[in-house]
PDB file of C-alpha atoms in Angstrom:
ATOM      1  CA  UNK A   6      -0.190   0.438  -0.187  1.00 92.00           C
ATOM      2  CA  UNK A   7       1.190   3.792  -0.319  1.00 96.00           C
ATOM      3  CA  UNK A   8       1.280   6.299   2.408  1.00 96.00           C
ATOM      4  CA  UNK A   9      -2.420   7.490   0.787  1.00 97.00           C
ATOM      5  CA  UNK A  10      -3.768   4.407   0.706  1.00 98.00           C
ATOM      6  CA  UNK A  11      -2.737   3.518   4.039  1.00 98.00           C
ATOM      7  CA  UNK A  12      -4.321   6.823   4.969  1.00 98.00           C
ATOM      8  CA  UNK A  13      -7.064   6.222   3.015  1.00 98.00           C
ATOM      9  CA  UNK A  14      -7.680   2.744   5.124  1.00 98.00           C
ATOM     10  CA  UNK A  15      -7.365   4.526   8.924  1.00 98.00           C
ATOM     11  CA  UNK A  16     -10.052   6.809   7.556  1.00 98.00           C
ATOM     12  CA  UNK A  17     -12.352   4.482   6.313  1.00 98.00           C
ATOM     13  CA  UNK A  18     -11.888   2.043   9.453  1.00 98.00           C
ATOM     14  CA  UNK A  19     -11.752   4.641  11.995  1.00 98.00           C
ATOM     15  CA  UNK A  20     -15.244   6.046  10.511  1.00 98.00           C
ATOM     16  CA  UNK A  21     -17.113   2.497  11.033  1.00 98.00           C
ATOM     17  CA  UNK A  22     -14.861   2.194  14.356  1.00 98.00           C
ATOM     18  CA  UNK A  23     -16.617   5.450  15.572  1.00 98.00           C
ATOM     19  CA  UNK A  24     -19.263   6.711  13.749  1.00 97.00           C
ATOM     20  CA  UNK A  25     -20.345   8.809  16.788  1.00 96.00           C
ATOM     21  CA  UNK A  26     -17.456  10.664  18.446  1.00 96.00           C
ATOM     22  CA  UNK A  27     -17.501  11.049  22.278  1.00 92.00           C
ATOM     23  CA  UNK A  28     -15.094  14.129  23.519  1.00 92.00           C
ATOM     24  CA  UNK A  29     -12.784  12.527  26.356  1.00 95.00           C
ATOM     25  CA  UNK A  30     -12.977  15.639  28.748  1.00 97.00           C
ATOM     26  CA  UNK A  31     -16.473  16.954  30.052  1.00 97.00           C
ATOM     27  CA  UNK A  32     -16.842  20.483  30.070  1.00 98.00           C
ATOM     28  CA  UNK A  33     -19.737  22.823  28.945  1.00 98.00           C
ATOM     29  CA  UNK A  34     -18.407  25.665  27.345  1.00 98.00           C
ATOM     30  CA  UNK A  35     -14.700  27.027  26.009  1.00 98.00           C
ATOM     31  CA  UNK A  36     -13.645  28.355  29.170  1.00 98.00           C
ATOM     32  CA  UNK A  37     -14.039  24.755  31.147  1.00 98.00           C
ATOM     33  CA  UNK A  38     -12.471  22.916  27.995  1.00 98.00           C
ATOM     34  CA  UNK A  39      -9.449  24.947  28.588  1.00 98.00           C
ATOM     35  CA  UNK A  40      -9.419  24.591  32.151  1.00 98.00           C
ATOM     36  CA  UNK A  41      -9.824  20.698  31.361  1.00 98.00           C
ATOM     37  CA  UNK A  42      -7.247  20.215  28.900  1.00 98.00           C
ATOM     38  CA  UNK A  43      -4.506  21.987  30.933  1.00 98.00           C
ATOM     39  CA  UNK A  44      -5.195  19.903  33.872  1.00 98.00           C
ATOM     40  CA  UNK A  45      -4.970  16.802  31.523  1.00 97.00           C
ATOM     41  CA  UNK A  46      -1.160  17.073  30.999  1.00 95.00           C
ATOM     42  CA  UNK A  47       0.562  14.041  32.546  1.00 93.00           C
ATOM     43  CA  UNK A  48      -3.003  12.858  34.064  1.00 96.00           C
ATOM     44  CA  UNK A  49      -5.432  10.793  32.798  1.00 95.00           C
ATOM     45  CA  UNK A  50      -8.842  11.928  31.519  1.00 96.00           C
ATOM     46  CA  UNK A  51     -10.926   9.542  33.916  1.00 96.00           C
ATOM     47  CA  UNK A  52      -9.105  11.668  36.702  1.00 98.00           C
ATOM     48  CA  UNK A  53      -9.702  14.870  35.212  1.00 98.00           C
ATOM     49  CA  UNK A  54     -13.291  14.082  34.868  1.00 98.00           C
ATOM     50  CA  UNK A  55     -13.399  13.144  38.789  1.00 98.00           C
ATOM     51  CA  UNK A  56     -11.679  16.617  39.852  1.00 98.00           C
ATOM     52  CA  UNK A  57     -12.950  19.362  36.980  1.00 98.00           C
ATOM     53  CA  UNK A  58     -17.117  19.416  38.908  1.00 98.00           C
ATOM     54  CA  UNK A  59     -15.306  19.722  42.020  1.00 98.00           C
ATOM     55  CA  UNK A  60     -13.552  22.650  41.062  1.00 98.00           C
ATOM     56  CA  UNK A  61     -16.036  24.067  38.898  1.00 98.00           C
ATOM     57  CA  UNK A  62     -18.828  24.119  41.202  1.00 98.00           C
ATOM     58  CA  UNK A  63     -16.454  26.659  43.286  1.00 98.00           C
ATOM     59  CA  UNK A  64     -15.455  28.489  39.981  1.00 98.00           C
ATOM     60  CA  UNK A  65     -16.466  27.441  36.065  1.00 98.00           C
ATOM     61  CA  UNK A  66     -15.509  31.046  34.884  1.00 98.00           C
ATOM     62  CA  UNK A  67     -12.359  33.396  35.014  1.00 98.00           C
ATOM     63  CA  UNK A  68     -14.186  36.054  37.493  1.00 98.00           C
ATOM     64  CA  UNK A  69     -15.240  33.372  40.175  1.00 98.00           C
ATOM     65  CA  UNK A  70     -11.404  31.280  39.166  1.00 98.00           C
ATOM     66  CA  UNK A  71      -9.547  34.595  40.349  1.00 98.00           C
ATOM     67  CA  UNK A  72     -11.714  34.894  43.547  1.00 98.00           C
ATOM     68  CA  UNK A  73      -9.825  31.867  44.375  1.00 98.00           C
ATOM     69  CA  UNK A  74      -5.907  31.535  45.895  1.00 98.00           C
ATOM     70  CA  UNK A  75      -3.471  29.615  43.602  1.00 98.00           C
ATOM     71  CA  UNK A  76      -3.326  27.612  46.943  1.00 98.00           C
ATOM     72  CA  UNK A  77      -6.772  26.911  46.833  1.00 98.00           C
ATOM     73  CA  UNK A  78      -6.980  25.802  43.070  1.00 98.00           C
ATOM     74  CA  UNK A  79      -3.459  23.950  43.822  1.00 98.00           C
ATOM     75  CA  UNK A  80      -5.099  21.705  46.908  1.00 98.00           C
ATOM     76  CA  UNK A  81      -8.325  20.716  44.524  1.00 98.00           C
ATOM     77  CA  UNK A  82      -6.343  19.565  41.612  1.00 98.00           C
ATOM     78  CA  UNK A  83      -3.569  18.184  43.268  1.00 98.00           C
ATOM     79  CA  UNK A  84      -4.826  14.557  42.617  1.00 98.00           C
ATOM     80  CA  UNK A  85      -4.084  15.550  38.686  1.00 98.00           C
ATOM     81  CA  UNK A  86      -0.368  16.005  39.366  1.00 97.00           C
ATOM     82  CA  UNK A  87       1.818  18.937  38.462  1.00 98.00           C
ATOM     83  CA  UNK A  88      -0.076  21.220  40.806  1.00 98.00           C
ATOM     84  CA  UNK A  89       2.122  23.817  41.585  1.00 98.00           C
ATOM     85  CA  UNK A  90       2.420  24.727  37.797  1.00 98.00           C
ATOM     86  CA  UNK A  91      -1.103  24.134  36.901  1.00 98.00           C
ATOM     87  CA  UNK A  92      -2.594  25.818  39.351  1.00 98.00           C
ATOM     88  CA  UNK A  93      -0.981  29.353  38.714  1.00 98.00           C
ATOM     89  CA  UNK A  94      -1.457  28.457  34.765  1.00 98.00           C
ATOM     90  CA  UNK A  95      -5.105  28.508  35.911  1.00 98.00           C
ATOM     91  CA  UNK A  96      -5.024  31.670  38.535  1.00 98.00           C
ATOM     92  CA  UNK A  97      -2.830  33.492  35.884  1.00 98.00           C
ATOM     93  CA  UNK A  98      -4.918  33.134  32.286  1.00 98.00           C
ATOM     94  CA  UNK A  99      -7.894  33.479  34.199  1.00 98.00           C
ATOM     95  CA  UNK A 100      -6.448  37.028  35.065  1.00 98.00           C
ATOM     96  CA  UNK A 101      -5.243  37.862  31.671  1.00 98.00           C
ATOM     97  CA  UNK A 102      -8.775  36.711  30.066  1.00 98.00           C
ATOM     98  CA  UNK A 103     -10.831  39.103  32.349  1.00 98.00           C
ATOM     99  CA  UNK A 104      -7.886  41.832  31.514  1.00 98.00           C
ATOM    100  CA  UNK A 105      -7.228  41.233  27.869  1.00 98.00           C
ATOM    101  CA  UNK A 106     -10.473  39.316  26.190  1.00 98.00           C
ATOM    102  CA  UNK A 107     -13.756  40.165  28.436  1.00 98.00           C
ATOM    103  CA  UNK A 108     -13.399  37.304  30.163  1.00 98.00           C
ATOM    104  CA  UNK A 109     -13.839  34.964  27.200  1.00 98.00           C
ATOM    105  CA  UNK A 110     -11.389  32.821  25.807  1.00 98.00           C
ATOM    106  CA  UNK A 111      -9.900  34.011  22.733  1.00 98.00           C
ATOM    107  CA  UNK A 112     -10.579  32.125  19.343  1.00 98.00           C
ATOM    108  CA  UNK A 113      -6.917  32.230  17.765  1.00 97.00           C
ATOM    109  CA  UNK A 114      -3.971  30.131  18.317  1.00 98.00           C
ATOM    110  CA  UNK A 115      -1.694  33.099  19.052  1.00 98.00           C
ATOM    111  CA  UNK A 116      -3.570  34.372  21.787  1.00 98.00           C
ATOM    112  CA  UNK A 117      -4.474  30.795  23.596  1.00 98.00           C
ATOM    113  CA  UNK A 118      -0.592  30.076  23.322  1.00 98.00           C
ATOM    114  CA  UNK A 119       0.435  33.369  24.729  1.00 98.00           C
ATOM    115  CA  UNK A 120      -1.401  32.260  28.031  1.00 98.00           C
ATOM    116  CA  UNK A 121       0.459  31.148  30.725  1.00 97.00           C
ATOM    117  CA  UNK A 122       0.435  26.972  31.108  1.00 96.00           C
ATOM    118  CA  UNK A 123      -1.142  26.823  27.452  1.00 98.00           C
ATOM    119  CA  UNK A 124       1.132  25.412  24.414  1.00 96.00           C
ATOM    120  CA  UNK A 125       0.346  24.402  21.536  1.00 96.00           C
ATOM    121  CA  UNK A 126      -1.379  21.270  21.982  1.00 96.00           C
ATOM    122  CA  UNK A 127      -3.712  22.436  24.645  1.00 97.00           C
ATOM    123  CA  UNK A 128      -4.318  25.243  22.346  1.00 98.00           C
ATOM    124  CA  UNK A 129      -4.765  22.586  19.226  1.00 98.00           C
ATOM    125  CA  UNK A 130      -7.729  20.957  21.424  1.00 98.00           C
ATOM    126  CA  UNK A 131      -9.126  24.296  22.536  1.00 98.00           C
ATOM    127  CA  UNK A 132      -9.487  25.779  18.489  1.00 98.00           C
ATOM    128  CA  UNK A 133     -10.482  22.329  17.637  1.00 97.00           C
ATOM    129  CA  UNK A 134     -13.300  21.284  20.082  1.00 97.00           C
ATOM    130  CA  UNK A 135     -14.360  24.474  21.245  1.00 97.00           C
ATOM    131  CA  UNK A 136     -14.519  26.237  17.907  1.00 98.00           C
ATOM    132  CA  UNK A 137     -14.512  23.838  15.303  1.00 97.00           C
ATOM    133  CA  UNK A 138     -11.455  25.286  13.794  1.00 98.00           C
ATOM    134  CA  UNK A 139      -9.128  22.595  12.108  1.00 98.00           C
ATOM    135  CA  UNK A 140      -6.834  20.901  13.935  1.00 98.00           C
ATOM    136  CA  UNK A 141      -4.396  18.432  14.792  1.00 98.00           C
ATOM    137  CA  UNK A 142      -3.472  18.147  18.308  1.00 96.00           C
ATOM    138  CA  UNK A 143      -0.990  15.286  18.750  1.00 96.00           C
ATOM    139  CA  UNK A 144      -1.103  13.372  22.516  1.00 94.00           C
ATOM    140  CA  UNK A 145       1.136  10.051  23.163  1.00 93.00           C
ATOM    141  CA  UNK A 146      -1.736   8.052  21.340  1.00 95.00           C
ATOM    142  CA  UNK A 147      -1.432   9.751  18.055  1.00 97.00           C
ATOM    143  CA  UNK A 148       2.304  10.198  17.817  1.00 98.00           C
ATOM    144  CA  UNK A 149       2.571   6.376  18.625  1.00 97.00           C
ATOM    145  CA  UNK A 150       0.165   5.164  16.408  1.00 98.00           C
ATOM    146  CA  UNK A 151       1.166   7.554  13.513  1.00 98.00           C
ATOM    147  CA  UNK A 152       4.724   5.580  13.841  1.00 98.00           C
ATOM    148  CA  UNK A 153       3.212   2.350  14.112  1.00 98.00           C
ATOM    149  CA  UNK A 154       1.167   2.786  10.986  1.00 98.00           C
ATOM    150  CA  UNK A 155       4.541   4.266   8.997  1.00 97.00           C
ATOM    151  CA  UNK A 156       2.729   7.325   8.595  1.00 98.00           C
ATOM    152  CA  UNK A 157       5.397   9.655  10.339  1.00 97.00           C
ATOM    153  CA  UNK A 158       8.842   8.839  11.231  1.00 95.00           C
ATOM    154  CA  UNK A 159       8.539   9.505  15.147  1.00 88.00           C
ATOM    155  CA  UNK A 160      10.856  11.619  15.843  1.00 92.00           C
ATOM    156  CA  UNK A 161       8.703  14.362  17.411  1.00 96.00           C
ATOM    157  CA  UNK A 162       5.120  15.451  18.266  1.00 95.00           C
ATOM    158  CA  UNK A 163       5.916  18.696  15.904  1.00 96.00           C
ATOM    159  CA  UNK A 164       6.915  16.029  12.959  1.00 97.00           C
ATOM    160  CA  UNK A 165       4.036  13.971  14.003  1.00 98.00           C
ATOM    161  CA  UNK A 166       1.631  16.734  13.711  1.00 98.00           C
ATOM    162  CA  UNK A 167       3.297  17.966  10.118  1.00 97.00           C
ATOM    163  CA  UNK A 168       2.697  14.288   8.617  1.00 98.00           C
ATOM    164  CA  UNK A 169      -0.800  14.217  10.043  1.00 98.00           C
ATOM    165  CA  UNK A 170      -1.732  17.380   8.645  1.00 98.00           C
ATOM    166  CA  UNK A 171      -0.335  16.291   5.019  1.00 98.00           C
ATOM    167  CA  UNK A 172      -1.525  13.244   4.651  1.00 98.00           C
ATOM    168  CA  UNK A 173      -4.996  13.744   6.005  1.00 98.00           C
ATOM    169  CA  UNK A 174      -7.905  15.932   4.418  1.00 98.00           C
ATOM    170  CA  UNK A 175      -7.891  19.154   6.548  1.00 98.00           C
ATOM    171  CA  UNK A 176     -12.194  18.597   6.819  1.00 98.00           C
ATOM    172  CA  UNK A 177     -11.505  15.419   9.047  1.00 98.00           C
ATOM    173  CA  UNK A 178      -8.732  16.503  11.472  1.00 98.00           C
ATOM    174  CA  UNK A 179     -10.888  17.552  13.985  1.00 98.00           C
ATOM    175  CA  UNK A 180     -12.656  13.858  14.184  1.00 98.00           C
ATOM    176  CA  UNK A 181      -9.655  11.800  13.083  1.00 98.00           C
ATOM    177  CA  UNK A 182      -7.403  13.203  15.799  1.00 97.00           C
ATOM    178  CA  UNK A 183      -9.994  12.080  18.268  1.00 97.00           C
ATOM    179  CA  UNK A 184     -10.699   9.032  16.706  1.00 98.00           C
ATOM    180  CA  UNK A 185      -6.954   7.842  17.017  1.00 98.00           C
ATOM    181  CA  UNK A 186      -7.216   8.599  20.473  1.00 97.00           C
ATOM    182  CA  UNK A 187     -10.164   6.299  20.987  1.00 97.00           C
ATOM    183  CA  UNK A 188      -8.790   3.655  19.001  1.00 98.00           C
ATOM    184  CA  UNK A 189      -5.430   4.118  20.480  1.00 98.00           C
ATOM    185  CA  UNK A 190      -6.754   3.555  23.761  1.00 96.00           C
ATOM    186  CA  UNK A 191      -8.831   0.720  23.170  1.00 97.00           C
ATOM    187  CA  UNK A 192      -6.966  -1.438  20.441  1.00 98.00           C
ATOM    188  CA  UNK A 193      -3.467  -0.462  20.353  1.00 98.00           C
ATOM    189  CA  UNK A 194      -2.302   0.976  23.457  1.00 97.00           C
ATOM    190  CA  UNK A 195       1.838   1.177  24.338  1.00 95.00           C
ATOM    191  CA  UNK A 196       0.906  -1.925  27.402  1.00 94.00           C
ATOM    192  CA  UNK A 197      -0.835  -4.866  26.834  1.00 94.00           C
ATOM    193  CA  UNK A 198      -1.232  -4.229  23.141  1.00 96.00           C
ATOM    194  CA  UNK A 199      -2.793  -7.420  21.272  1.00 97.00           C
ATOM    195  CA  UNK A 200      -2.190  -7.024  17.700  1.00 97.00           C
ATOM    196  CA  UNK A 201      -5.130  -9.435  17.119  1.00 96.00           C
ATOM    197  CA  UNK A 202      -7.276  -6.589  17.849  1.00 97.00           C
ATOM    198  CA  UNK A 203      -5.402  -4.218  16.197  1.00 98.00           C
ATOM    199  CA  UNK A 204      -6.879  -4.580  12.681  1.00 98.00           C
ATOM    200  CA  UNK A 205      -5.444  -1.004  11.740  1.00 98.00           C
ATOM    201  CA  UNK A 206      -1.888  -2.158  12.496  1.00 98.00           C
ATOM    202  CA  UNK A 207      -2.244  -5.937  11.774  1.00 98.00           C
ATOM    203  CA  UNK A 208      -3.142  -4.462   8.145  1.00 98.00           C
ATOM    204  CA  UNK A 209      -0.671  -1.554   7.692  1.00 98.00           C
ATOM    205  CA  UNK A 210       1.704  -1.446  10.366  1.00 98.00           C
ATOM    206  CA  UNK A 211       4.970  -0.321   9.858  1.00 97.00           C
ATOM    207  CA  UNK A 212       7.031  -3.865   9.358  1.00 97.00           C
ATOM    208  CA  UNK A 213       9.885  -2.985  11.751  1.00 97.00           C
ATOM    209  CA  UNK A 214       6.751  -2.572  14.635  1.00 97.00           C
ATOM    210  CA  UNK A 215       5.247  -6.129  13.580  1.00 97.00           C
ATOM    211  CA  UNK A 216       8.414  -7.990  13.366  1.00 97.00           C
ATOM    212  CA  UNK A 217       9.298  -6.622  16.801  1.00 95.00           C
ATOM    213  CA  UNK A 218       6.011  -7.504  18.152  1.00 95.00           C
ATOM    214  CA  UNK A 219       6.469 -10.901  17.261  1.00 94.00           C
ATOM    215  CA  UNK A 220       9.936 -11.666  18.195  1.00 93.00           C
ATOM    216  CA  UNK A 221       8.031 -10.275  21.970  1.00 89.00           C
ATOM    217  CA  UNK A 222       5.348 -12.401  21.632  1.00 88.00           C
ATOM    218  CA  UNK A 223       6.887 -15.539  20.494  1.00 84.00           C
ATOM    219  CA  UNK A 224       9.772 -15.152  23.511  1.00 73.00           C
ATOM    220  CA  UNK A 225       6.705 -15.112  25.887  1.00 64.00           C
ATOM    221  CA  UNK A 226       5.368 -18.248  24.721  1.00 50.00           C
TER     222      UNK A 226
END
């Protein structure tokens, strides 16, 4: 298969698997999505979805958030990890949203990436899921699968994003990045991977990845 044929196979298979695409992080508007995505760095979405209702019960908008101290925010979000950095980021970005954006989340990559603790991936998720702007946020699942599927060389998340945008149609980016995340979690995880259940990698996988998998499984038999 050519690279384009592999990409088409991925698109068609994921469409079959995920005709309806759930959003992993619970939120009700761009602000709560922004906070949830920020909290998800090095933390599972399940854990974030357990913590955000507690935080949002106290503050689900920037005006209420700045009424809390950094320390209070830190205590609430501690189970998500990196709480010193994340709490300062949440407080700081809320203050900037009030002072510079009338309390609203800006609808541009540049403005989002200038906010404290907001990197390119977080900005991409917000632009994609809150505002419907085509973006391709790359998380660990997408990075892993783009390499396994021989659609990117796996050298960096920046390169993976560039390769994904080059090979997949722009109008599908917002759906595909979520579909690949769900597929990676369910069928092609980093640990406990069963190739028999992973139809995409089994069909179009990088030869070196498949050979390594077969070597490992034959050693463990």
